[in-house]
Amino acid sequence: MNNYWYDLVGNIGVLLILLCYLLIQLGKLNNDSLVYSLGNLLGAVLTLVSLYFGFNLSVFISCYR
């Protein structure tokens, strides 16, 4: 299996989205804060960059839930 730079970018994006969710669950972050919104936005953009170069249906569906 080959890993490309866009795979790393997509993984960082997914981790950023999951980190935002974890921080909300732990009560460290408020879901209407600017940090949460920007974290999710950046995570989604990084994931979309990855999808542009190497499409993955399951990731595409999870981004647009």
Coordinates of N, CA and C in Angstrom, one line a residue:
M1 N 0.8 -1.2 0.0 CA 0.0 0.0 0.0 C 0.9 1.2 0.0
N2 N 0.6 2.1 -0.9 CA 1.4 3.4 -1.0 C 0.7 4.5 -0.2
N3 N 1.5 5.2 0.5 CA 1.0 6.4 1.2 C 1.5 7.6 0.5
Y4 N 0.6 8.6 0.2 CA 1.0 9.8 -0.5 C 0.8 11.0 0.5
W5 N 1.3 12.1 0.1 CA 1.2 13.3 0.9 C -0.3 13.6 1.3
Y6 N -1.2 13.4 0.3 CA -2.6 13.7 0.5 C -3.3 12.8 1.5
D7 N -2.7 11.6 1.7 CA -3.2 10.7 2.7 C -2.9 11.2 4.1
L8 N -1.7 11.8 4.3 CA -1.3 12.4 5.5 C -2.2 13.6 5.8
V9 N -2.4 14.4 4.8 CA -3.3 15.6 5.0 C -4.7 15.2 5.4
G10 N -5.2 14.2 4.8 CA -6.6 13.7 5.1 C -6.6 13.1 6.5
N11 N -5.6 12.4 6.9 CA -5.5 11.8 8.3 C -5.5 13.0 9.3
I12 N -4.7 14.0 9.0 CA -4.6 15.1 10.0 C -6.0 15.8 10.1
G13 N -6.7 15.9 8.9 CA -8.0 16.5 8.9 C -9.0 15.7 9.8
V14 N -9.0 14.4 9.6 CA -9.9 13.5 10.4 C -9.5 13.6 11.9
L15 N -8.3 13.6 12.2 CA -7.8 13.7 13.6 C -8.3 15.1 14.2
L16 N -8.2 16.1 13.5 CA -8.6 17.4 13.9 C -10.1 17.5 14.2
I17 N -10.9 16.9 13.4 CA -12.4 16.8 13.6 C -12.6 15.9 14.9
L18 N -12.0 14.8 15.0 CA -12.2 14.0 16.2 C -11.7 14.6 17.5
L19 N -10.6 15.4 17.4 CA -10.1 16.1 18.5 C -11.1 17.2 19.0
C20 N -11.7 17.9 18.1 CA -12.8 18.9 18.4 C -13.9 18.2 19.1
Y21 N -14.3 17.0 18.6 CA -15.4 16.3 19.2 C -15.1 15.8 20.6
L22 N -13.8 15.3 20.8 CA -13.4 14.8 22.1 C -13.4 16.0 23.1
L23 N -12.9 17.1 22.7 CA -12.8 18.3 23.6 C -14.2 18.8 24.0
I24 N -15.2 18.6 23.1 CA -16.5 19.0 23.5 C -17.1 18.0 24.5
Q25 N -16.8 16.7 24.3 CA -17.3 15.6 25.2 C -16.6 15.8 26.6
L26 N -15.4 16.2 26.6 CA -14.7 16.4 27.9 C -15.0 17.7 28.6
G27 N -15.8 18.6 27.9 CA -16.2 19.8 28.5 C -15.1 20.9 28.4
K28 N -14.1 20.7 27.6 CA -13.0 21.6 27.4 C -13.3 22.7 26.4
L29 N -14.3 22.4 25.5 CA -14.6 23.3 24.4 C -16.1 23.4 24.3
N30 N -16.5 24.6 24.0 CA -17.9 24.8 23.8 C -18.3 24.7 22.3
N31 N -19.4 24.1 22.0 CA -19.8 23.8 20.6 C -20.2 25.0 19.8
D32 N -20.3 26.2 20.5 CA -20.6 27.4 19.7 C -19.4 28.3 19.7
S33 N -18.2 27.8 20.1 CA -17.0 28.7 20.1 C -16.4 28.7 18.7
L34 N -15.7 29.8 18.5 CA -15.0 30.0 17.2 C -13.9 28.9 17.0
V35 N -13.2 28.5 18.1 CA -12.2 27.5 17.9 C -12.8 26.2 17.4
Y36 N -14.0 25.8 17.9 CA -14.6 24.6 17.5 C -15.0 24.7 16.0
S37 N -15.6 25.8 15.6 CA -16.0 26.0 14.2 C -14.8 26.0 13.3
L38 N -13.7 26.7 13.7 CA -12.5 26.7 12.8 C -11.8 25.4 12.7
G39 N -11.8 24.6 13.9 CA -11.2 23.3 13.9 C -12.0 22.4 13.0
N40 N -13.3 22.4 13.0 CA -14.1 21.5 12.1 C -13.9 22.0 10.7
L41 N -13.9 23.3 10.4 CA -13.7 23.7 9.1 C -12.4 23.3 8.5
L42 N -11.3 23.5 9.2 CA -10.0 23.1 8.8 C -9.9 21.6 8.6
G43 N -10.5 20.8 9.5 CA -10.5 19.4 9.4 C -11.2 19.0 8.1
A44 N -12.4 19.6 7.8 CA -13.1 19.2 6.6 C -12.4 19.6 5.4
V45 N -11.7 20.7 5.4 CA -11.0 21.2 4.2 C -9.8 20.2 3.9
L46 N -9.1 19.8 5.0 CA -8.0 18.9 4.8 C -8.5 17.6 4.3
T47 N -9.6 17.1 4.8 CA -10.2 15.9 4.3 C -10.6 15.9 2.9
L48 N -11.2 17.1 2.5 CA -11.6 17.2 1.1 C -10.4 17.3 0.2
V49 N -9.3 17.9 0.6 CA -8.1 17.9 -0.2 C -7.7 16.4 -0.5
S50 N -7.7 15.6 0.6 CA -7.3 14.2 0.4 C -8.3 13.5 -0.6
L51 N -9.6 13.8 -0.5 CA -10.6 13.2 -1.3 C -10.4 13.6 -2.8
Y52 N -9.9 14.8 -3.0 CA -9.7 15.3 -4.4 C -8.7 14.5 -5.1
F53 N -7.6 14.1 -4.4 CA -6.5 13.3 -5.0 C -6.8 11.8 -5.0
G54 N -7.5 11.3 -4.0 CA -7.7 9.9 -3.9 C -9.1 9.7 -3.3
F55 N -10.1 9.5 -4.1 CA -11.5 9.4 -3.6 C -11.7 8.2 -2.8
N56 N -12.4 8.4 -1.7 CA -12.8 7.3 -0.8 C -14.2 7.6 -0.4
L57 N -15.1 6.7 -0.8 CA -16.6 6.9 -0.6 C -16.9 7.0 0.9
S58 N -16.4 6.2 1.7 CA -16.7 6.2 3.2 C -16.4 7.5 3.8
V59 N -15.2 8.0 3.5 CA -14.8 9.3 4.0 C -15.7 10.4 3.5
F60 N -16.0 10.4 2.2 CA -16.9 11.4 1.6 C -18.2 11.4 2.3
I61 N -18.8 10.2 2.6 CA -20.1 10.2 3.2 C -20.0 10.7 4.6
S62 N -18.9 10.4 5.4 CA -18.8 10.8 6.7 C -18.6 12.3 6.8
C63 N -18.0 12.9 5.8 CA -17.9 14.4 5.8 C -19.2 15.1 5.6
Y64 N -20.1 14.5 5.0 CA -21.4 15.1 4.6 C -22.6 14.4 5.3
R65 N -22.4 14.1 6.6 CA -23.5 13.5 7.4 C -24.5 14.4 7.7

